[in-house]
Coordinates of C-alpha atoms and ligand atoms in Angstrom, one line a residue:
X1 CA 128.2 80.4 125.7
X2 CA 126.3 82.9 127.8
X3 CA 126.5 86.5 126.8
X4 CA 126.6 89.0 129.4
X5 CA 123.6 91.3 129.3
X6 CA 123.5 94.5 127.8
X7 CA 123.1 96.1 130.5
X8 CA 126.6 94.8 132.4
X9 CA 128.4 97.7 132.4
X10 CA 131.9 98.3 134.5
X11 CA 132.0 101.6 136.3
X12 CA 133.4 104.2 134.2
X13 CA 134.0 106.8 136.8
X14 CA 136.4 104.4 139.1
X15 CA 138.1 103.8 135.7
X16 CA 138.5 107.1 135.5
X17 CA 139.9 107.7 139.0
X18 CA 142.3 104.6 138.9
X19 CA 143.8 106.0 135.1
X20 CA 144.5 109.6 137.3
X21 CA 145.8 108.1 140.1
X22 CA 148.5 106.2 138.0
X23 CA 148.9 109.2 136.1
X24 CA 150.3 111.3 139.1
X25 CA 153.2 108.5 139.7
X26 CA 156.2 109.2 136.9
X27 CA 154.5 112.9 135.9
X28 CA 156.0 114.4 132.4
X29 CA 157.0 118.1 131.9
X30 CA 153.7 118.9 130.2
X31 CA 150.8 117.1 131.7
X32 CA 151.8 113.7 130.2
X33 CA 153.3 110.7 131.7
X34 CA 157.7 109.7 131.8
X35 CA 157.4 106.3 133.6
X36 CA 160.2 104.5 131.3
X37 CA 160.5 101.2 132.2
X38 CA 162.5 100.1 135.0
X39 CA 162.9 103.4 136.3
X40 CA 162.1 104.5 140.1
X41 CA 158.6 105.6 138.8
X42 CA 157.8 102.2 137.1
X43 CA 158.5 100.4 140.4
X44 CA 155.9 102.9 142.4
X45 CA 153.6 102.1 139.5
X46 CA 153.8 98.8 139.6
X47 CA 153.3 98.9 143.5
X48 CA 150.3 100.7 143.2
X49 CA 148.8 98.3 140.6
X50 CA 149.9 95.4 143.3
X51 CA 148.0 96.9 145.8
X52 CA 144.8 97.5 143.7
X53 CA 144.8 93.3 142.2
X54 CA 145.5 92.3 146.2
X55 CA 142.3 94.6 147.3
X56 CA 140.8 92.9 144.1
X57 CA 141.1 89.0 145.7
X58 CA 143.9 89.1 143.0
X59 CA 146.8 86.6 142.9
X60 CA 150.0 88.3 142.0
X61 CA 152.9 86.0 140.1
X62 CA 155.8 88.1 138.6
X63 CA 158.0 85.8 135.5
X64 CA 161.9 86.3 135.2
X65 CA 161.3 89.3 132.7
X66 CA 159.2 91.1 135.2
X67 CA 155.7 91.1 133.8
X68 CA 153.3 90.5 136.1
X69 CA 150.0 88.4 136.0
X70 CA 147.0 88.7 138.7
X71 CA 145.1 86.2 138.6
X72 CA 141.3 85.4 139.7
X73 CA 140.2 82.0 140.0
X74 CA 137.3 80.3 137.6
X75 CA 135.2 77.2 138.5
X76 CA 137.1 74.9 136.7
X77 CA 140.6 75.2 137.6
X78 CA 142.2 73.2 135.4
X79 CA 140.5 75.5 132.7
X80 CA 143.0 78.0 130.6
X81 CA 143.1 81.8 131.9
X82 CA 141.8 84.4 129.6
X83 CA 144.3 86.8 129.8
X84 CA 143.5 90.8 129.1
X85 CA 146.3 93.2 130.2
X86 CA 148.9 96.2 128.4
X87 CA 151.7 98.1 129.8
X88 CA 152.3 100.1 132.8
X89 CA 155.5 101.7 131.1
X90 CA 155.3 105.0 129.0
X91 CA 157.6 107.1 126.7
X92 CA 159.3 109.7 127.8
X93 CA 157.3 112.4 127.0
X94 CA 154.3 109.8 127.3
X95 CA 150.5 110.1 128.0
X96 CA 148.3 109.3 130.7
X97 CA 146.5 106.4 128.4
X98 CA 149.0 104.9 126.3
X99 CA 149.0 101.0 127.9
X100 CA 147.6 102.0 131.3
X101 CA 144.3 102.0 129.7
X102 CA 144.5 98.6 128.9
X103 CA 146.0 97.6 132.2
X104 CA 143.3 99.1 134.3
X105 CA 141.0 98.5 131.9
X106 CA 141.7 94.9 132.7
X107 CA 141.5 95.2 136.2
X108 CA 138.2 97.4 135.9
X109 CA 136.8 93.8 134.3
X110 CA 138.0 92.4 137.4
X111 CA 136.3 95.2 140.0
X112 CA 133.0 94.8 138.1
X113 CA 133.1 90.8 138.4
X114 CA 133.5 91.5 142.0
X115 CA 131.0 94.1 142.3
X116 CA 128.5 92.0 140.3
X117 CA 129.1 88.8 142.2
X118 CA 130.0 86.9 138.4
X119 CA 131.5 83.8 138.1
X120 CA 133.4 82.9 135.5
X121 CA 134.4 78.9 134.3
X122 CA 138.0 80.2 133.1
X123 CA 140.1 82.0 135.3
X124 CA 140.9 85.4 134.4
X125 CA 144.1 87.2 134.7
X126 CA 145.1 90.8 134.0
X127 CA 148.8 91.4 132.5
X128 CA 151.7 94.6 133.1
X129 CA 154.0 93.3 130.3
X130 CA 157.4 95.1 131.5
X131 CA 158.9 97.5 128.5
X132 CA 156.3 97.5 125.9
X133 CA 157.7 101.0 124.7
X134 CA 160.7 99.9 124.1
X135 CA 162.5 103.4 124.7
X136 CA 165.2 102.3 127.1
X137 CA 165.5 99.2 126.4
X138 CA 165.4 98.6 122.2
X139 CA 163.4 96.7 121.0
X140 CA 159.5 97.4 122.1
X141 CA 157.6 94.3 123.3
X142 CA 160.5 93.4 125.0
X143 CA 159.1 90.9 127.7
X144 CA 156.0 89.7 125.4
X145 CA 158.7 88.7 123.0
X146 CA 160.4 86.9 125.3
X147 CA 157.2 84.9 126.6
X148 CA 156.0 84.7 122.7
X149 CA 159.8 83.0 122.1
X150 CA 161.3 85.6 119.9
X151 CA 163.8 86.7 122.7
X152 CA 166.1 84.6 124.9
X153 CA 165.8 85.5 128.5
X154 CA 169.7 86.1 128.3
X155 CA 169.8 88.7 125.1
X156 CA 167.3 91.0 126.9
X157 CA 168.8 90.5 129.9
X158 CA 171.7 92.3 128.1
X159 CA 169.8 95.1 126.1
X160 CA 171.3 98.2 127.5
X161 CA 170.3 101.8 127.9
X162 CA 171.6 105.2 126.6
X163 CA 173.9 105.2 129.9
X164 CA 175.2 101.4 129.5
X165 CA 172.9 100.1 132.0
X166 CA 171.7 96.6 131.5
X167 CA 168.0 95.4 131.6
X168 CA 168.2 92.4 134.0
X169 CA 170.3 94.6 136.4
X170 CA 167.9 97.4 136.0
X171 CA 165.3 94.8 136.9
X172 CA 166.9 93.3 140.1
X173 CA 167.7 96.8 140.8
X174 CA 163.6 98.1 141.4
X175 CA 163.1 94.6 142.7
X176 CA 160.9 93.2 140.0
X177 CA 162.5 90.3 138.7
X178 CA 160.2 87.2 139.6
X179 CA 161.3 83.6 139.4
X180 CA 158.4 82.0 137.1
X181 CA 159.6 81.0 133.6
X182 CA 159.0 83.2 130.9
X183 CA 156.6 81.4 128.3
X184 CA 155.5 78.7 130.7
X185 CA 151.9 80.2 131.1
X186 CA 149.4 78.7 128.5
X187 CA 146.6 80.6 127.5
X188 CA 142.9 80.7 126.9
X189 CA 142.9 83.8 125.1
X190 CA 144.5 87.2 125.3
X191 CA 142.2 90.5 124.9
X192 CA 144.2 94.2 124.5
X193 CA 142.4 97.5 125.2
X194 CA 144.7 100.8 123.9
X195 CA 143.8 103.8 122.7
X196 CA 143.8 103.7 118.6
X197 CA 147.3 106.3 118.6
X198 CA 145.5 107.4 115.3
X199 CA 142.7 110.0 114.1
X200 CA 140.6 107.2 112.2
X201 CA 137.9 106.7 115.4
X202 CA 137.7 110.5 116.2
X203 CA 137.1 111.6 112.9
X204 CA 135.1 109.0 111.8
X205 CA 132.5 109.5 115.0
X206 CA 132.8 105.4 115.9
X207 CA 133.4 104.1 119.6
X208 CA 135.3 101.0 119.3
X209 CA 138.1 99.9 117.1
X210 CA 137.6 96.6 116.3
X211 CA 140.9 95.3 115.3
X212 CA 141.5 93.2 112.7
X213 CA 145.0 93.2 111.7
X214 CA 148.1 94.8 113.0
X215 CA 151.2 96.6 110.7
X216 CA 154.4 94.9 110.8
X217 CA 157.4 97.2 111.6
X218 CA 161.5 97.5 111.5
X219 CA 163.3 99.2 113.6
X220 CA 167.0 99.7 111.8
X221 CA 169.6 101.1 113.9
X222 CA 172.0 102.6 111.3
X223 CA 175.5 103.5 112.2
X224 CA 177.6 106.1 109.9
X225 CA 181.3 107.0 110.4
X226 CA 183.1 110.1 108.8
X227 CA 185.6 112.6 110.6
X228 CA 186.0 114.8 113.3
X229 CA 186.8 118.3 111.6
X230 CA 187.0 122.2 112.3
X231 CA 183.8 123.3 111.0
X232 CA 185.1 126.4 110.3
X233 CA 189.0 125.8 108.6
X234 CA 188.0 122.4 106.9
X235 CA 187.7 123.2 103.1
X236 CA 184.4 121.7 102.0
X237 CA 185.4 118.8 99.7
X238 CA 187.5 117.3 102.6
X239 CA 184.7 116.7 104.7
X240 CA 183.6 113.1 105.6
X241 CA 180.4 114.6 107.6
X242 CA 178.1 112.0 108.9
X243 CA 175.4 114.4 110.2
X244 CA 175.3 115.3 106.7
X245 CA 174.5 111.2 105.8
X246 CA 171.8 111.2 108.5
X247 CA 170.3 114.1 107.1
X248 CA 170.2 112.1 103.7
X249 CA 169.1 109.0 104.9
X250 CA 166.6 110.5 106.6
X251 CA 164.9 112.4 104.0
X252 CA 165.3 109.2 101.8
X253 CA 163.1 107.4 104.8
X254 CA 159.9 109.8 104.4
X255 CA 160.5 109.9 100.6
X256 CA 160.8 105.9 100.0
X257 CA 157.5 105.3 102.5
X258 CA 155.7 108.3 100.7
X259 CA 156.1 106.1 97.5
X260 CA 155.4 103.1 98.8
X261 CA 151.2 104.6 99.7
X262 CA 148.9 103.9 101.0
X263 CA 149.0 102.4 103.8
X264 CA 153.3 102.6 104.9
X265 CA 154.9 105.0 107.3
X266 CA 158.6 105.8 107.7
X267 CA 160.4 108.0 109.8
X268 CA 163.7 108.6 112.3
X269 CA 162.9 109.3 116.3
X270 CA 166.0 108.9 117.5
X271 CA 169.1 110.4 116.3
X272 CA 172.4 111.0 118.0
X273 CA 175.8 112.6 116.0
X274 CA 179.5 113.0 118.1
X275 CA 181.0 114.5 119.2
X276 CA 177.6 116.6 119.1
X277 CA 180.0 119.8 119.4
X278 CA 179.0 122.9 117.6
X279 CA 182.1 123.9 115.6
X280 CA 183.1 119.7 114.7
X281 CA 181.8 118.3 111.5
X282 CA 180.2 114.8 113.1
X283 CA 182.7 111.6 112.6
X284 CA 179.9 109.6 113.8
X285 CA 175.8 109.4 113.2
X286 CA 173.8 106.9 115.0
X287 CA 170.1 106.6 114.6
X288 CA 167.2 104.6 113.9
X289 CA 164.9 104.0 111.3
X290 CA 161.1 103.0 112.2
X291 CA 159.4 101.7 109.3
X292 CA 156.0 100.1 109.1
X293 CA 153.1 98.6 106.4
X294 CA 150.4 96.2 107.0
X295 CA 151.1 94.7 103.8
X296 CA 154.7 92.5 103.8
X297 CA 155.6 93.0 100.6
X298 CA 155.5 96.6 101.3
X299 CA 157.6 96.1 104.4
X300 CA 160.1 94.2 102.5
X301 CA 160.4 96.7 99.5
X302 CA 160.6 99.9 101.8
X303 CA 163.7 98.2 104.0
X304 CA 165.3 96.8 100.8
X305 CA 165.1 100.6 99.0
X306 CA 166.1 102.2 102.0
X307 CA 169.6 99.9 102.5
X308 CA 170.1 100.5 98.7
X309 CA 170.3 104.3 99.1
X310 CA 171.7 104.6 102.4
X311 CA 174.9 102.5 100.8
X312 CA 174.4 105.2 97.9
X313 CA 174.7 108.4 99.9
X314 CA 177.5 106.6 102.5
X315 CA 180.0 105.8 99.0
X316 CA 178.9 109.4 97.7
X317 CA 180.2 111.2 101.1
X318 CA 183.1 108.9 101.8
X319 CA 181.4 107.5 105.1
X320 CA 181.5 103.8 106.6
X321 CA 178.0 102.6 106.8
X322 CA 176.6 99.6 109.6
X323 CA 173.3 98.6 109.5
X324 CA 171.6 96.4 112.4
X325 CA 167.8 95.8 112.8
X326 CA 166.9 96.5 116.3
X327 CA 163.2 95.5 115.9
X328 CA 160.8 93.2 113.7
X329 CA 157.5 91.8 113.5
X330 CA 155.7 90.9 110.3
X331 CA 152.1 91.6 110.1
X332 CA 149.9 90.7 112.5
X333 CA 146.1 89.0 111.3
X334 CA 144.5 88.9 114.9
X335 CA 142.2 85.4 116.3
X336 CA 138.8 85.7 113.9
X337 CA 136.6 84.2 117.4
X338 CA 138.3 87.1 119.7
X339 CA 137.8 89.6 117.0
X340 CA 134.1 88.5 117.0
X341 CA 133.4 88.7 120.3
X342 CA 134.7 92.1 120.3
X343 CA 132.4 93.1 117.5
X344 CA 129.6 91.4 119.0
X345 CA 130.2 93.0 122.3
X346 CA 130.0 96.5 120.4
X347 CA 127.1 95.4 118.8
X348 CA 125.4 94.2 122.1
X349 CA 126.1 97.4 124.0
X350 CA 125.3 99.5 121.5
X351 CA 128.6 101.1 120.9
X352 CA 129.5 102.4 117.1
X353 CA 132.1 100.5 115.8
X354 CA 134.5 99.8 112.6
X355 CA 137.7 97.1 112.0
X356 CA 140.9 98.8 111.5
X357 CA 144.2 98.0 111.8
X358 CA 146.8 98.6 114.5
X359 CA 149.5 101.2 113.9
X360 CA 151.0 100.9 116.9
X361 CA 152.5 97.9 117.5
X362 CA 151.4 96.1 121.0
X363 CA 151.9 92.9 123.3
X364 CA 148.9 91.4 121.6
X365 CA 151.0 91.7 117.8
X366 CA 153.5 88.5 119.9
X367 CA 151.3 87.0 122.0
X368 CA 148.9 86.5 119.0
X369 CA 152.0 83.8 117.6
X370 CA 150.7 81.5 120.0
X371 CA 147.1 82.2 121.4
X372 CA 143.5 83.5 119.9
X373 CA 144.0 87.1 120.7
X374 CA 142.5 90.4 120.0
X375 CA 142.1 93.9 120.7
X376 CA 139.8 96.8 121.3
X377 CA 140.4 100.3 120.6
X378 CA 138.9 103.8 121.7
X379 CA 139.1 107.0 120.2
X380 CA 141.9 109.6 120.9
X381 CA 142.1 113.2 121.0
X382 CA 143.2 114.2 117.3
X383 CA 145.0 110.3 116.9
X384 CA 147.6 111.7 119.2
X385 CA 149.9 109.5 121.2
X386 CA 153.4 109.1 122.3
X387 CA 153.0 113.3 123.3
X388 CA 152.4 114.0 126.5
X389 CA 149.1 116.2 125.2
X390 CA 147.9 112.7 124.3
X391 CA 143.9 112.4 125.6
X392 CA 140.6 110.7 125.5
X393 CA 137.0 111.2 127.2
X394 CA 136.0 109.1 130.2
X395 CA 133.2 108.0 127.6
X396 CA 136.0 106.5 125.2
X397 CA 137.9 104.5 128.1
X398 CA 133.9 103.3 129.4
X399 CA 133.2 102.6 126.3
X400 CA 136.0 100.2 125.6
X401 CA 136.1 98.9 129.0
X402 CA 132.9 97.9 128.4
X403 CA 133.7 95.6 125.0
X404 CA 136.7 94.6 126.9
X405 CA 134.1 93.8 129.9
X406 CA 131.8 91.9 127.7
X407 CA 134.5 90.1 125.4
X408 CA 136.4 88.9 128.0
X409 CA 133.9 87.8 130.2
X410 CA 131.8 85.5 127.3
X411 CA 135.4 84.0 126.4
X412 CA 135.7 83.2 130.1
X413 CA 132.3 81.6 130.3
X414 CA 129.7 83.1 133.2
X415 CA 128.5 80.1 135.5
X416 CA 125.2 80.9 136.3
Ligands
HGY1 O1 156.3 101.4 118.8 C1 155.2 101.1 119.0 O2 154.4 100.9 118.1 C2 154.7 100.9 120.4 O3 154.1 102.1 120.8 N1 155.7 100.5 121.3
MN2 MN1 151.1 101.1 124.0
MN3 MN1 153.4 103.5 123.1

């Protein structure tokens, strides 16, 4: 297949633009980005990122779970698309980068096809999968389960938020819910640009993540019942405190992952205890554990530890103890021809590079169960993400649009 040149380039400065321009749509408290999915702000997001694929010759289709696929026609139509896309959705104290790189990244590949007059022999289409974070709406990769079959339409349909609202209501509701099958799309390839969410790049002076694997990750919504009490009159060895059990369970969490190094992370993000009053001993603690490895084995072991003591510390303080997993995906080895053509890509532009493996998960971790996919990464500020301080250079997002540019476009196949 023909290469593109080294000196294709996309244009880093209306990169740049586009990624501030979505920024201002869903603005945090601090700089940063709260554009949860389904919410009034994703909808304006999602109408600007219309508006840019239709001035882009673009195709818009939207499937039953939202997502939405612009597509530009190749020679051959009966060829596969190569896919490349993110999320448009953010946390809610989110950055300006997390997803939305990879989104208008993809659509940057598009503007610089256009600008350059390339054909390509595969169609190529640029992705929004709706609720990637996974904040509103557990669990994360919501839609790109779905479409990977790991979801029913139905079950997500029904996921509900903190204040009861369901998914496929919240959906109709902002007027995104298309008619097109989930799944039914078939694939060339699938190519994911995100910042790395980690301090490996930065610190280590490379451009470009070339990733090779990605961790796999439970998300274990644990449930723990005591009793309502006086916090002030209740003698202490009648209390049946389930604030106190999160506390436990939580500290066992970071302990069990610290022993399970290198290479596993554990923590709680999201913690509620009722009545939540300050003078009542908590009769109820819900939260959820997030637990990750790239290694399986080390998965298993940490989850496995971390049910043994949490039914431990629950008989110890007298306290009824559920335990449901809200969120799984085993490890993730990503499509060896992808991941080439993203190193080669580096390699052709010039661009420092190293593998490394995904901490975060992503839409690429499902939709690389049924298509070769890979992804690129750039650089963040300090590795930090999912803070709406999060940050990177217009070089890093050039840089990786660049790769994405080039890998994309020699998986598509230019027609000369
Ligand atoms: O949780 C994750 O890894 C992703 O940011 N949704
Ligand atoms: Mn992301
Ligand atoms: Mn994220």
């Amino acid at each position: 297949m023909t290469s593109p040149g080294e000196n294709l380039r996309i244009n880093g400065d209306r990169l740049w633009e586009s990624l501030m321009e979505m920024a201002k749509i869903g603005p945090g408290v601090a700089g940063g980005n709260n554009r949860q999915t389904l919410t009034d702000a994703d909808k304006e997001g999602r109408e600007l990122f219309a508006k840019w694929c239709e001035e882009a010759g673009l195709t818009l289709g939207v499937d039953q779970m939202g997502t939405m696929f612009a597509r530009r026609e190749g020679t051959d139509p009966d060829a596969l698309p190569v896919y490349v896309g993110s999320h448009l959705d953010t946390q809610p104290t989110g950055g300006k980068y997390d997803g939305v790189l990879g989104v208008l990244g993809g659509l940057e590949v598009i503007r610089s096809l256009n600008d350059l007059g390339i054909k390509t022999r595969h169609p190529i289409v640029v992705t929004n999968w709706t609720n990637e974070e996974g904040t509103r709406f557990a669990p994360a990769m919501l839609a790109s389960g779905v479409f990977a079959g790991m979801h029913e339409l139905d079950w997500a349909y029904d996921r509900t938020d903190a204040k009861g609202l369901r998914f496929g209501d919240e959906l109709e509701r902002i007027g995104w819910r298309g008619e097109e099958q989930v799944g039914a799309r078939k694939m060339h390839a699938f190519f994911e640009l995100h910042i790395e969410q980690g301090p490996i790049l930065e610190a280590e002076g490379k451009d470009i993540g070339v990733v090779t694997h990605g961790q796999g990750l439970w998300w274990l919504e644990v449930t723990l019942t005591g009793k309502d009490a006086h916090t002030g009159s209740t003698p202490m060895n009648m209390r049946v405190n389930a604030g106190l059990g999160m506390a436990r369970v939580t500290e066992a969490v970071h302990r069990i992952a610290m022993a399970h190094q290198p290479n596993a992370v554990g923590a709680v993000g999201q913690a509620n205890v009722y009545p939540n009053s300050r003078n009542v001993i908590p009769g109820k603690a819900v939260f959820t554990i997030d637990i990750r490895s790239p290694e399986l084995d080390k998965l298993t072991s940490m989850r496995e530890q971390i049910e043994a003591e949490a039914a431990k510390i629950a008989e110890e303080l007298g306290l009824g103890l559920s335990i449901e997993p809200t969120g799984h995906f085993d490890p993730v080895t990503f499509d060896e021809n992808c991941v080439k053509a993203v190193r080669d890509a580096a390699d052709r532009l010039g661009y420092s590079h190293r593998n490394i493996v995904s901490g975060a998960g992503h839409d690429a971790c499902w939709i690389n169960r049924l298509y070769p996919t890979a992804m690129v990464m750039c650089p963040c500020v300090d590795g930090l993400s999912h803070n709406e301080a999060e940050d990177i250079s217009k070089e890093w997002a050039t840089a990786g649009a660049d790769v994405l540019f080039h890998a994309v476009v020699e998986t598509a196949g230019i027609v000369e």
